PDB file of C-alpha atoms in Angstrom:
ATOM      1  CA  MET P  10       6.731  -2.906   2.133  1.00 53.00           C
ATOM      2  CA  LYS P  11       4.085  -4.214   4.467  1.00 47.00           C
ATOM      3  CA  LYS P  12       1.369  -1.761   5.347  1.00 44.00           C
ATOM      4  CA  VAL P  13       0.404  -1.209   8.992  1.00 40.00           C
ATOM      5  CA  ILE P  14      -3.135  -2.544   8.502  1.00 42.00           C
ATOM      6  CA  LEU P  15      -3.305  -6.354   8.727  1.00 39.00           C
ATOM      7  CA  THR P  16      -6.529  -8.287   8.639  1.00 41.00           C
ATOM      8  CA  ALA P  17      -8.343  -7.609  11.912  1.00 43.00           C
ATOM      9  CA  LEU P  18      -8.424 -10.943  13.794  1.00 40.00           C
ATOM     10  CA  LEU P  19     -11.273 -11.745  16.072  1.00 41.00           C
ATOM     11  CA  MET P  20      -8.872 -12.456  18.808  1.00 38.00           C
ATOM     12  CA  ALA P  21      -9.351  -8.838  19.825  1.00 38.00           C
ATOM     13  CA  ALA P  22     -12.765  -9.842  21.034  1.00 41.00           C
ATOM     14  CA  GLY P  23     -11.590 -13.164  22.458  1.00 40.00           C
ATOM     15  CA  THR P  24     -13.069 -12.499  25.898  1.00 36.00           C
ATOM     16  CA  ALA P  25     -16.513 -12.151  24.446  1.00 41.00           C
ATOM     17  CA  PRO P  26     -19.010 -14.955  24.783  1.00 44.00           C
ATOM     18  CA  VAL P  27     -19.351 -17.268  21.760  1.00 46.00           C
ATOM     19  CA  HIS P  28     -22.567 -16.795  19.694  1.00 44.00           C
ATOM     20  CA  ALA P  29     -23.806 -19.567  17.488  1.00 56.00           C
ATOM     21  CA  GLY P  30     -25.028 -17.164  14.722  1.00 88.00           C
ATOM     22  CA  GLY P  31     -23.126 -14.006  13.903  1.00 94.00           C
ATOM     23  CA  TYR P  32     -19.949 -15.030  15.531  1.00 93.00           C
ATOM     24  CA  THR P  33     -19.727 -18.234  13.586  1.00 94.00           C
ATOM     25  CA  PHE P  34     -20.450 -16.445  10.335  1.00 96.00           C
ATOM     26  CA  LEU P  35     -17.768 -13.819  11.157  1.00 97.00           C
ATOM     27  CA  ASN P  36     -15.124 -16.429  11.783  1.00 95.00           C
ATOM     28  CA  ILE P  37     -15.867 -18.053   8.424  1.00 96.00           C
ATOM     29  CA  GLY P  38     -15.554 -14.659   6.747  1.00 97.00           C
ATOM     30  CA  ILE P  39     -12.249 -13.957   8.431  1.00 97.00           C
ATOM     31  CA  ASN P  40     -10.878 -17.337   7.529  1.00 96.00           C
ATOM     32  CA  LEU P  41     -11.766 -16.842   3.824  1.00 96.00           C
ATOM     33  CA  LEU P  42     -10.304 -13.330   3.933  1.00 95.00           C
ATOM     34  CA  ASN P  43      -7.094 -14.698   5.303  1.00 91.00           C
ATOM     35  CA  GLN P  44      -6.941 -17.128   2.319  1.00 91.00           C
ATOM     36  CA  ASP P  45      -7.318 -14.089  -0.034  1.00 88.00           C
ATOM     37  CA  ARG P  46     -10.730 -15.421  -1.069  1.00 94.00           C
ATOM     38  CA  TYR P  47     -12.158 -11.893  -1.002  1.00 95.00           C
ATOM     39  CA  ALA P  48     -15.331 -12.297  -2.952  1.00 97.00           C
ATOM     40  CA  ASP P  49     -16.174 -15.475  -1.071  1.00 98.00           C
ATOM     41  CA  SER P  50     -15.757 -13.742   2.318  1.00 98.00           C
ATOM     42  CA  VAL P  51     -18.210 -10.918   1.719  1.00 98.00           C
ATOM     43  CA  PRO P  52     -21.476 -12.898   1.985  1.00 97.00           C
ATOM     44  CA  TRP P  53     -20.280 -14.339   5.331  1.00 97.00           C
ATOM     45  CA  PHE P  54     -19.654 -10.884   6.675  1.00 98.00           C
ATOM     46  CA  ASP P  55     -23.124  -9.948   5.420  1.00 98.00           C
ATOM     47  CA  LYS P  56     -24.643 -12.830   7.309  1.00 96.00           C
ATOM     48  CA  ALA P  57     -22.696 -12.019  10.434  1.00 97.00           C
ATOM     49  CA  LEU P  58     -23.939  -8.448  10.472  1.00 97.00           C
ATOM     50  CA  ALA P  59     -27.484  -9.410   9.530  1.00 97.00           C
ATOM     51  CA  ALA P  60     -27.632 -11.950  12.482  1.00 95.00           C
ATOM     52  CA  GLY P  61     -27.974  -8.966  14.843  1.00 94.00           C
ATOM     53  CA  ASP P  62     -26.125 -10.667  17.724  1.00 94.00           C
ATOM     54  CA  LEU P  63     -22.580  -9.363  17.392  1.00 95.00           C
ATOM     55  CA  LEU P  64     -21.007  -7.345  20.124  1.00 95.00           C
ATOM     56  CA  PRO P  65     -19.705  -3.865  19.255  1.00 95.00           C
ATOM     57  CA  ASP P  66     -16.057  -4.977  18.846  1.00 95.00           C
ATOM     58  CA  GLN P  67     -17.248  -7.821  16.581  1.00 96.00           C
ATOM     59  CA  ILE P  68     -19.318  -5.400  14.489  1.00 97.00           C
ATOM     60  CA  HIS P  69     -16.177  -3.252  14.102  1.00 97.00           C
ATOM     61  CA  VAL P  70     -14.198  -6.287  12.882  1.00 97.00           C
ATOM     62  CA  ALA P  71     -16.901  -7.345  10.498  1.00 98.00           C
ATOM     63  CA  ARG P  72     -17.222  -3.845   8.990  1.00 98.00           C
ATOM     64  CA  LEU P  73     -13.424  -3.374   8.749  1.00 97.00           C
ATOM     65  CA  ASP P  74     -12.761  -6.748   7.221  1.00 97.00           C
ATOM     66  CA  ARG P  75     -15.730  -6.593   4.817  1.00 98.00           C
ATOM     67  CA  GLY P  76     -14.387  -3.213   3.659  1.00 98.00           C
ATOM     68  CA  MET P  77     -10.926  -4.626   3.025  1.00 95.00           C
ATOM     69  CA  ALA P  78     -12.464  -7.547   1.024  1.00 96.00           C
ATOM     70  CA  ARG P  79     -14.428  -5.117  -0.993  1.00 97.00           C
ATOM     71  CA  VAL P  80     -11.344  -3.088  -1.745  1.00 93.00           C
ATOM     72  CA  GLU P  81      -9.694  -6.147  -3.108  1.00 90.00           C
ATOM     73  CA  THR P  82     -12.709  -6.863  -5.369  1.00 93.00           C
ATOM     74  CA  GLY P  83     -12.773  -3.283  -6.634  1.00 92.00           C
ATOM     75  CA  ASP P  84     -15.988  -2.345  -4.859  1.00 97.00           C
ATOM     76  CA  TYR P  85     -14.637   0.876  -3.508  1.00 96.00           C
ATOM     77  CA  ALA P  86     -17.983   2.709  -2.882  1.00 98.00           C
ATOM     78  CA  LYS P  87     -19.281  -0.164  -0.715  1.00 98.00           C
ATOM     79  CA  ALA P  88     -15.813  -0.411   1.050  1.00 98.00           C
ATOM     80  CA  ALA P  89     -16.078   3.285   1.902  1.00 98.00           C
ATOM     81  CA  GLU P  90     -19.446   2.644   3.511  1.00 98.00           C
ATOM     82  CA  ASP P  91     -17.921  -0.096   5.676  1.00 98.00           C
ATOM     83  CA  PHE P  92     -14.892   1.952   6.725  1.00 98.00           C
ATOM     84  CA  THR P  93     -17.132   4.822   7.599  1.00 98.00           C
ATOM     85  CA  ALA P  94     -19.220   2.620   9.852  1.00 98.00           C
ATOM     86  CA  ALA P  95     -15.982   1.113  11.387  1.00 98.00           C
ATOM     87  CA  LEU P  96     -14.706   4.612  12.028  1.00 97.00           C
ATOM     88  CA  ALA P  97     -17.920   5.599  13.744  1.00 97.00           C
ATOM     89  CA  LEU P  98     -17.292   2.707  16.187  1.00 97.00           C
ATOM     90  CA  ARG P  99     -13.659   3.741  16.776  1.00 95.00           C
ATOM     91  CA  PRO P 100     -13.254   7.444  15.760  1.00 93.00           C
ATOM     92  CA  ASP P 101      -9.560   7.494  16.768  1.00 89.00           C
ATOM     93  CA  ALA P 102      -8.556   4.661  14.557  1.00 90.00           C
ATOM     94  CA  THR P 103      -6.128   6.492  12.281  1.00 88.00           C
ATOM     95  CA  PRO P 104      -5.397   3.346  10.042  1.00 89.00           C
ATOM     96  CA  THR P 105      -9.143   3.080   9.266  1.00 94.00           C
ATOM     97  CA  LEU P 106      -9.230   6.765   8.209  1.00 94.00           C
ATOM     98  CA  MET P 107      -6.416   5.931   5.810  1.00 92.00           C
ATOM     99  CA  LEU P 108      -8.328   3.050   4.414  1.00 94.00           C
ATOM    100  CA  LEU P 109     -11.412   5.257   4.005  1.00 97.00           C
ATOM    101  CA  ALA P 110      -9.374   7.812   2.024  1.00 96.00           C
ATOM    102  CA  TYR P 111      -7.983   5.086  -0.205  1.00 94.00           C
ATOM    103  CA  ALA P 112     -11.500   3.639  -0.863  1.00 96.00           C
ATOM    104  CA  HIS P 113     -12.770   7.167  -1.697  1.00 97.00           C
ATOM    105  CA  ILE P 114      -9.902   7.540  -4.209  1.00 95.00           C
ATOM    106  CA  GLY P 115     -10.792   4.242  -5.803  1.00 93.00           C
ATOM    107  CA  ALA P 116     -14.475   5.317  -5.968  1.00 95.00           C
ATOM    108  CA  GLY P 117     -13.497   8.568  -7.647  1.00 94.00           C
ATOM    109  CA  GLU P 118     -14.579  10.736  -4.637  1.00 97.00           C
ATOM    110  CA  ASN P 119     -11.334  12.692  -4.424  1.00 97.00           C
ATOM    111  CA  ASP P 120     -12.764  15.631  -2.517  1.00 97.00           C
ATOM    112  CA  LYS P 121     -13.725  13.296   0.327  1.00 98.00           C
ATOM    113  CA  ALA P 122     -10.227  11.714   0.217  1.00 97.00           C
ATOM    114  CA  ILE P 123      -8.536  15.128   0.347  1.00 97.00           C
ATOM    115  CA  ALA P 124     -10.567  16.065   3.435  1.00 96.00           C
ATOM    116  CA  GLU P 125      -9.680  12.778   5.094  1.00 95.00           C
ATOM    117  CA  ILE P 126      -5.949  13.258   4.436  1.00 93.00           C
ATOM    118  CA  ALA P 127      -6.284  16.702   6.060  1.00 92.00           C
ATOM    119  CA  GLN P 128      -7.829  15.029   9.099  1.00 90.00           C
ATOM    120  CA  LEU P 129      -4.949  12.558   9.205  1.00 86.00           C
ATOM    121  CA  LYS P 130      -2.409  15.351   9.245  1.00 84.00           C
ATOM    122  CA  LYS P 131      -4.396  17.287  11.893  1.00 83.00           C
ATOM    123  CA  LYS P 132      -4.173  14.250  14.174  1.00 77.00           C
ATOM    124  CA  GLY P 133      -0.380  14.662  14.153  1.00 66.00           C
ATOM    125  CA  THR P 134       0.347  11.032  14.662  1.00 60.00           C
ATOM    126  CA  ALA P 135       3.929  10.665  15.696  1.00 58.00           C
ATOM    127  CA  GLY P 136       6.525   8.912  13.506  1.00 68.00           C
ATOM    128  CA  TYR P 137       7.288   8.491   9.859  1.00 83.00           C
ATOM    129  CA  ARG P 138       4.449   6.173   9.062  1.00 85.00           C
ATOM    130  CA  MET P 139       1.673   8.621   8.957  1.00 87.00           C
ATOM    131  CA  ARG P 140       3.645  10.939   6.578  1.00 90.00           C
ATOM    132  CA  TYR P 141       4.473   7.924   4.363  1.00 92.00           C
ATOM    133  CA  ASP P 142       0.891   6.774   4.196  1.00 91.00           C
ATOM    134  CA  SER P 143      -0.328  10.323   3.546  1.00 93.00           C
ATOM    135  CA  GLY P 144       2.268  10.515   0.727  1.00 95.00           C
ATOM    136  CA  LEU P 145       0.895   7.402  -0.862  1.00 96.00           C
ATOM    137  CA  LEU P 146      -2.642   8.888  -0.781  1.00 96.00           C
ATOM    138  CA  GLU P 147      -1.424  12.173  -2.200  1.00 97.00           C
ATOM    139  CA  TRP P 148       0.386  10.309  -4.952  1.00 97.00           C
ATOM    140  CA  ALA P 149      -2.802   8.430  -5.816  1.00 95.00           C
ATOM    141  CA  LEU P 150      -4.566  11.716  -6.092  1.00 96.00           C
ATOM    142  CA  GLU P 151      -1.778  13.038  -8.304  1.00 96.00           C
ATOM    143  CA  ARG P 152      -1.004  15.762  -5.843  1.00 97.00           C
ATOM    144  CA  TYR P 153       2.719  15.241  -6.395  1.00 97.00           C
ATOM    145  CA  ASN P 154       4.132  18.267  -4.559  1.00 97.00           C
ATOM    146  CA  GLU P 155       2.197  17.372  -1.404  1.00 96.00           C
ATOM    147  CA  ALA P 156       3.277  13.762  -1.833  1.00 97.00           C
ATOM    148  CA  GLY P 157       6.883  14.858  -2.138  1.00 97.00           C
ATOM    149  CA  GLU P 158       6.757  16.783   1.100  1.00 95.00           C
ATOM    150  CA  ASP P 159       5.396  13.765   2.943  1.00 94.00           C
ATOM    151  CA  PHE P 160       7.817  11.312   1.466  1.00 95.00           C
ATOM    152  CA  LYS P 161      10.751  13.615   2.226  1.00 93.00           C
ATOM    153  CA  ALA P 162       9.679  13.907   5.863  1.00 91.00           C
ATOM    154  CA  ALA P 163       9.433  10.082   6.144  1.00 91.00           C
ATOM    155  CA  ALA P 164      12.761   9.645   4.330  1.00 91.00           C
ATOM    156  CA  ASP P 165      14.451  12.135   6.598  1.00 89.00           C
ATOM    157  CA  ASP P 166      13.481   9.742   9.458  1.00 87.00           C
ATOM    158  CA  GLY P 167      15.469   7.002   7.708  1.00 84.00           C
ATOM    159  CA  TYR P 168      12.696   5.150   5.942  1.00 89.00           C
ATOM    160  CA  SER P 169      14.101   3.633   2.712  1.00 90.00           C
ATOM    161  CA  TYR P 170      10.783   3.108   1.042  1.00 93.00           C
ATOM    162  CA  ALA P 171       9.774   6.769   1.562  1.00 94.00           C
ATOM    163  CA  TRP P 172      13.069   7.658  -0.175  1.00 94.00           C
ATOM    164  CA  LEU P 173      12.132   5.518  -3.223  1.00 96.00           C
ATOM    165  CA  TRP P 174       8.727   7.227  -3.447  1.00 97.00           C
ATOM    166  CA  GLN P 175      10.380  10.622  -2.987  1.00 96.00           C
ATOM    167  CA  GLN P 176      12.506   9.893  -6.122  1.00 96.00           C
ATOM    168  CA  MET P 177       9.430   8.756  -7.984  1.00 97.00           C
ATOM    169  CA  VAL P 178       7.940  12.202  -7.210  1.00 97.00           C
ATOM    170  CA  ASN P 179      11.171  13.835  -8.374  1.00 96.00           C
ATOM    171  CA  LEU P 180      11.204  11.931 -11.618  1.00 96.00           C
ATOM    172  CA  LYS P 181       7.487  12.650 -12.169  1.00 96.00           C
ATOM    173  CA  LEU P 182       8.139  16.462 -11.720  1.00 97.00           C
ATOM    174  CA  GLY P 183      11.371  16.450 -13.753  1.00 95.00           C
ATOM    175  CA  ARG P 184      13.612  16.902 -10.773  1.00 94.00           C
ATOM    176  CA  PRO P 185      16.945  15.156 -10.186  1.00 91.00           C
ATOM    177  CA  VAL P 186      17.279  12.123  -7.929  1.00 90.00           C
ATOM    178  CA  THR P 187      18.476  13.162  -4.514  1.00 89.00           C
ATOM    179  CA  SER P 188      21.239  11.626  -2.417  1.00 85.00           C
ATOM    180  CA  TYR P 189      20.642   8.662  -0.109  1.00 84.00           C
ATOM    181  CA  ARG P 190      22.437   8.706   3.177  1.00 73.00           C
ATOM    182  CA  GLY P 191      25.432  10.429   1.571  1.00 61.00           C
ATOM    183  CA  MET P 192      25.332   8.407  -1.706  1.00 63.00           C
ATOM    184  CA  SER P 193      24.865  10.541  -4.774  1.00 60.00           C
ATOM    185  CA  ALA P 194      23.298   9.495  -8.020  1.00 60.00           C
ATOM    186  CA  ALA P 195      25.596   7.907 -10.590  1.00 54.00           C
ATOM    187  CA  ILE P 196      26.574   9.812 -13.760  1.00 47.00           C
ATOM    188  CA  PRO P 197      24.249   8.599 -16.481  1.00 50.00           C
ATOM    189  CA  GLY P 198      25.549   5.462 -18.180  1.00 47.00           C
ATOM    190  CA  GLU P 199      28.116   4.736 -15.452  1.00 44.00           C
ATOM    191  CA  HIS P 200      26.580   1.794 -13.585  1.00 42.00           C
ATOM    192  CA  ARG P 201      28.477   0.090 -10.806  1.00 41.00           C
ATOM    193  CA  ARG P 202      30.681   3.025  -9.890  1.00 41.00           C
ATOM    194  CA  VAL P 203      30.178   1.806  -6.314  1.00 45.00           C
ATOM    195  CA  LYS P 204      29.706  -1.762  -5.072  1.00 47.00           C
ATOM    196  CA  ILE P 205      26.064  -2.676  -5.266  1.00 49.00           C
ATOM    197  CA  ARG P 206      24.606  -3.626  -1.924  1.00 57.00           C
ATOM    198  CA  THR P 207      22.914  -6.931  -1.520  1.00 58.00           C
ATOM    199  CA  GLY P 208      20.403  -5.849   1.274  1.00 74.00           C
ATOM    200  CA  TRP P 209      16.803  -5.123   0.653  1.00 87.00           C
ATOM    201  CA  PRO P 210      15.592  -2.626  -0.464  1.00 89.00           C
ATOM    202  CA  GLU P 211      19.100  -1.272  -0.796  1.00 87.00           C
ATOM    203  CA  THR P 212      19.499  -2.894  -4.247  1.00 89.00           C
ATOM    204  CA  VAL P 213      16.330  -1.092  -5.372  1.00 93.00           C
ATOM    205  CA  VAL P 214      17.805   2.204  -3.909  1.00 91.00           C
ATOM    206  CA  ASP P 215      21.039   1.585  -5.869  1.00 89.00           C
ATOM    207  CA  PHE P 216      18.895   1.059  -9.033  1.00 93.00           C
ATOM    208  CA  TYR P 217      17.166   4.432  -8.474  1.00 93.00           C
ATOM    209  CA  LEU P 218      20.622   6.066  -7.862  1.00 89.00           C
ATOM    210  CA  GLY P 219      21.830   4.625 -11.142  1.00 89.00           C
ATOM    211  CA  ASN P 220      24.367   2.257  -9.600  1.00 86.00           C
ATOM    212  CA  ALA P 221      22.454  -0.924 -10.494  1.00 88.00           C
ATOM    213  CA  THR P 222      20.495  -2.314 -13.387  1.00 92.00           C
ATOM    214  CA  GLU P 223      17.031  -3.820 -13.562  1.00 95.00           C
ATOM    215  CA  GLN P 224      18.594  -7.262 -13.680  1.00 93.00           C
ATOM    216  CA  ASP P 225      20.546  -6.517 -10.491  1.00 91.00           C
ATOM    217  CA  VAL P 226      17.232  -5.809  -8.776  1.00 92.00           C
ATOM    218  CA  PHE P 227      15.614  -9.053  -9.962  1.00 92.00           C
ATOM    219  CA  ASP P 228      18.755 -11.022  -9.109  1.00 90.00           C
ATOM    220  CA  ALA P 229      18.656  -9.686  -5.571  1.00 89.00           C
ATOM    221  CA  VAL P 230      15.150 -11.117  -5.059  1.00 89.00           C
ATOM    222  CA  GLY P 231      16.350 -14.695  -4.647  1.00 80.00           C
ATOM    223  CA  GLU P 232      14.446 -17.821  -5.409  1.00 69.00           C
ATOM    224  CA  ALA P 233      13.042 -18.821  -2.032  1.00 61.00           C
ATOM    225  CA  ALA P 234       9.268 -18.847  -1.612  1.00 55.00           C
ATOM    226  CA  ALA P 235       9.728 -16.519   1.331  1.00 58.00           C
ATOM    227  CA  GLN P 236      10.863 -13.859  -1.149  1.00 73.00           C
ATOM    228  CA  THR P 237       7.403 -13.276  -2.516  1.00 82.00           C
ATOM    229  CA  GLY P 238       7.385  -9.850  -0.954  1.00 89.00           C
ATOM    230  CA  ARG P 239      10.692  -8.941  -2.641  1.00 91.00           C
ATOM    231  CA  ALA P 240       9.426 -10.111  -6.012  1.00 93.00           C
ATOM    232  CA  CYS P 241       6.375  -7.971  -5.518  1.00 94.00           C
ATOM    233  CA  GLU P 242       8.419  -4.902  -4.737  1.00 95.00           C
ATOM    234  CA  ALA P 243      10.973  -5.543  -7.488  1.00 96.00           C
ATOM    235  CA  ASN P 244       8.165  -5.710 -10.125  1.00 96.00           C
ATOM    236  CA  PHE P 245       6.492  -2.625  -8.769  1.00 98.00           C
ATOM    237  CA  TYR P 246       9.489  -0.259  -8.412  1.00 98.00           C
ATOM    238  CA  VAL P 247      11.062  -1.381 -11.665  1.00 98.00           C
ATOM    239  CA  ALA P 248       7.631  -0.863 -13.358  1.00 98.00           C
ATOM    240  CA  GLU P 249       7.427   2.670 -11.920  1.00 98.00           C
ATOM    241  CA  TRP P 250      10.904   3.422 -13.124  1.00 97.00           C
ATOM    242  CA  ARG P 251      10.000   2.353 -16.602  1.00 98.00           C
ATOM    243  CA  GLU P 252       6.752   4.318 -16.622  1.00 97.00           C
ATOM    244  CA  LEU P 253       8.445   7.422 -15.326  1.00 96.00           C
ATOM    245  CA  HIS P 254      11.026   7.166 -18.100  1.00 95.00           C
ATOM    246  CA  GLY P 255       8.260   6.939 -20.741  1.00 96.00           C
ATOM    247  CA  ASP P 256       8.023   3.170 -21.088  1.00 97.00           C
ATOM    248  CA  ALA P 257       4.371   2.564 -20.236  1.00 97.00           C
ATOM    249  CA  ALA P 258       4.296  -0.590 -22.396  1.00 97.00           C
ATOM    250  CA  GLY P 259       7.200  -2.072 -20.384  1.00 98.00           C
ATOM    251  CA  ALA P 260       5.606  -1.057 -17.085  1.00 98.00           C
ATOM    252  CA  ARG P 261       2.281  -2.636 -17.665  1.00 98.00           C
ATOM    253  CA  PRO P 262       3.174  -6.397 -17.381  1.00 98.00           C
ATOM    254  CA  LEU P 263       5.235  -5.765 -14.223  1.00 98.00           C
ATOM    255  CA  LEU P 264       2.441  -3.743 -12.600  1.00 97.00           C
ATOM    256  CA  GLN P 265       0.025  -6.531 -13.553  1.00 97.00           C
ATOM    257  CA  LYS P 266       2.204  -9.087 -11.919  1.00 96.00           C
ATOM    258  CA  ALA P 267       2.518  -6.900  -8.844  1.00 95.00           C
ATOM    259  CA  ALA P 268      -1.242  -6.382  -8.573  1.00 92.00           C
ATOM    260  CA  GLN P 269      -1.780 -10.154  -8.928  1.00 90.00           C
ATOM    261  CA  ASP P 270       1.066 -11.559  -6.902  1.00 89.00           C
ATOM    262  CA  CYS P 271       1.770  -9.100  -4.081  1.00 90.00           C
ATOM    263  CA  PRO P 272       0.813 -10.254  -0.653  1.00 86.00           C
ATOM    264  CA  SER P 273      -2.461  -8.534   0.357  1.00 81.00           C
ATOM    265  CA  GLU P 274      -0.802  -6.654   3.213  1.00 84.00           C
ATOM    266  CA  TYR P 275       1.664  -4.866   0.926  1.00 90.00           C
ATOM    267  CA  GLU P 276       0.844  -1.312  -0.144  1.00 91.00           C
ATOM    268  CA  GLU P 277       2.442  -2.026  -3.581  1.00 94.00           C
ATOM    269  CA  LYS P 278      -0.497  -4.339  -4.304  1.00 91.00           C
ATOM    270  CA  ARG P 279      -3.038  -1.529  -3.841  1.00 89.00           C
ATOM    271  CA  MET P 280      -0.789   1.051  -5.583  1.00 94.00           C
ATOM    272  CA  SER P 281      -0.300  -1.279  -8.597  1.00 95.00           C
ATOM    273  CA  THR P 282      -4.044  -1.506  -9.125  1.00 90.00           C
ATOM    274  CA  LEU P 283      -4.357   2.324  -9.060  1.00 89.00           C
ATOM    275  CA  GLU P 284      -1.306   2.806 -11.263  1.00 94.00           C
ATOM    276  CA  LEU P 285      -2.641   0.424 -13.907  1.00 94.00           C
ATOM    277  CA  LYS P 286      -5.741   2.656 -14.186  1.00 89.00           C
ATOM    278  CA  LYS P 287      -3.502   5.579 -15.040  1.00 89.00           C
ATOM    279  CA  LEU P 288      -1.572   3.952 -17.816  1.00 92.00           C
ATOM    280  CA  PRO P 289      -2.439   5.085 -21.377  1.00 88.00           C
TER     281      PRO P 289
END
């Protein structure tokens, strides 16, 4: 599912005067980032910041976008520096705090990430999204009980993806799969005891309930180019199912495909990268 954070466009500072130096470099960096040319974008953000003529909003964009590019290239420690600087410019930017926690996890600085998750929860941001994102961070930290609580809260608000992650926690901890909006899990081996739904991600939900097969999930993706996001999610959630049932070898190629092919704004891309590091 698409994450809340999208690439910060310079349009936010569109009323600012145009500068020939830093502003131009910043636009080049943003353009490259939007083409998923992460490594190529970083030097342009470097030049933009070094020019010394950016306005505060533009500095925030440069720091935030360079941090996101560095995450994609695996330079988590430097990404954390950028997100810290961006957060200093906008202390109330909850999404940036989430990105900072993610970068600290990638850099192996788990204590910092745990403190940042605590800050997120203290902010008490309304809605399911904060609990869902906190759950993803807790999962990455292997704090599965805490992750389960977050995912359950978001699932109780009706968020299907949170329910999927809640079941991943249940499987990780040896618990049974819970019901989904009144639908109980199938008896083992009895697939298709109910009609498989064709919506998305309902087919994935049916798979986790035991009412659909892996092939049903992949068949539901479709062939249109616009279904890239579905293919990404199918690979990720089937991979996680395999890994949670002891098939790490079968999970690896699907996680690799998800890490490579998922659109950059999908959290499954980031989580695939982290999950690959955990595989034996």
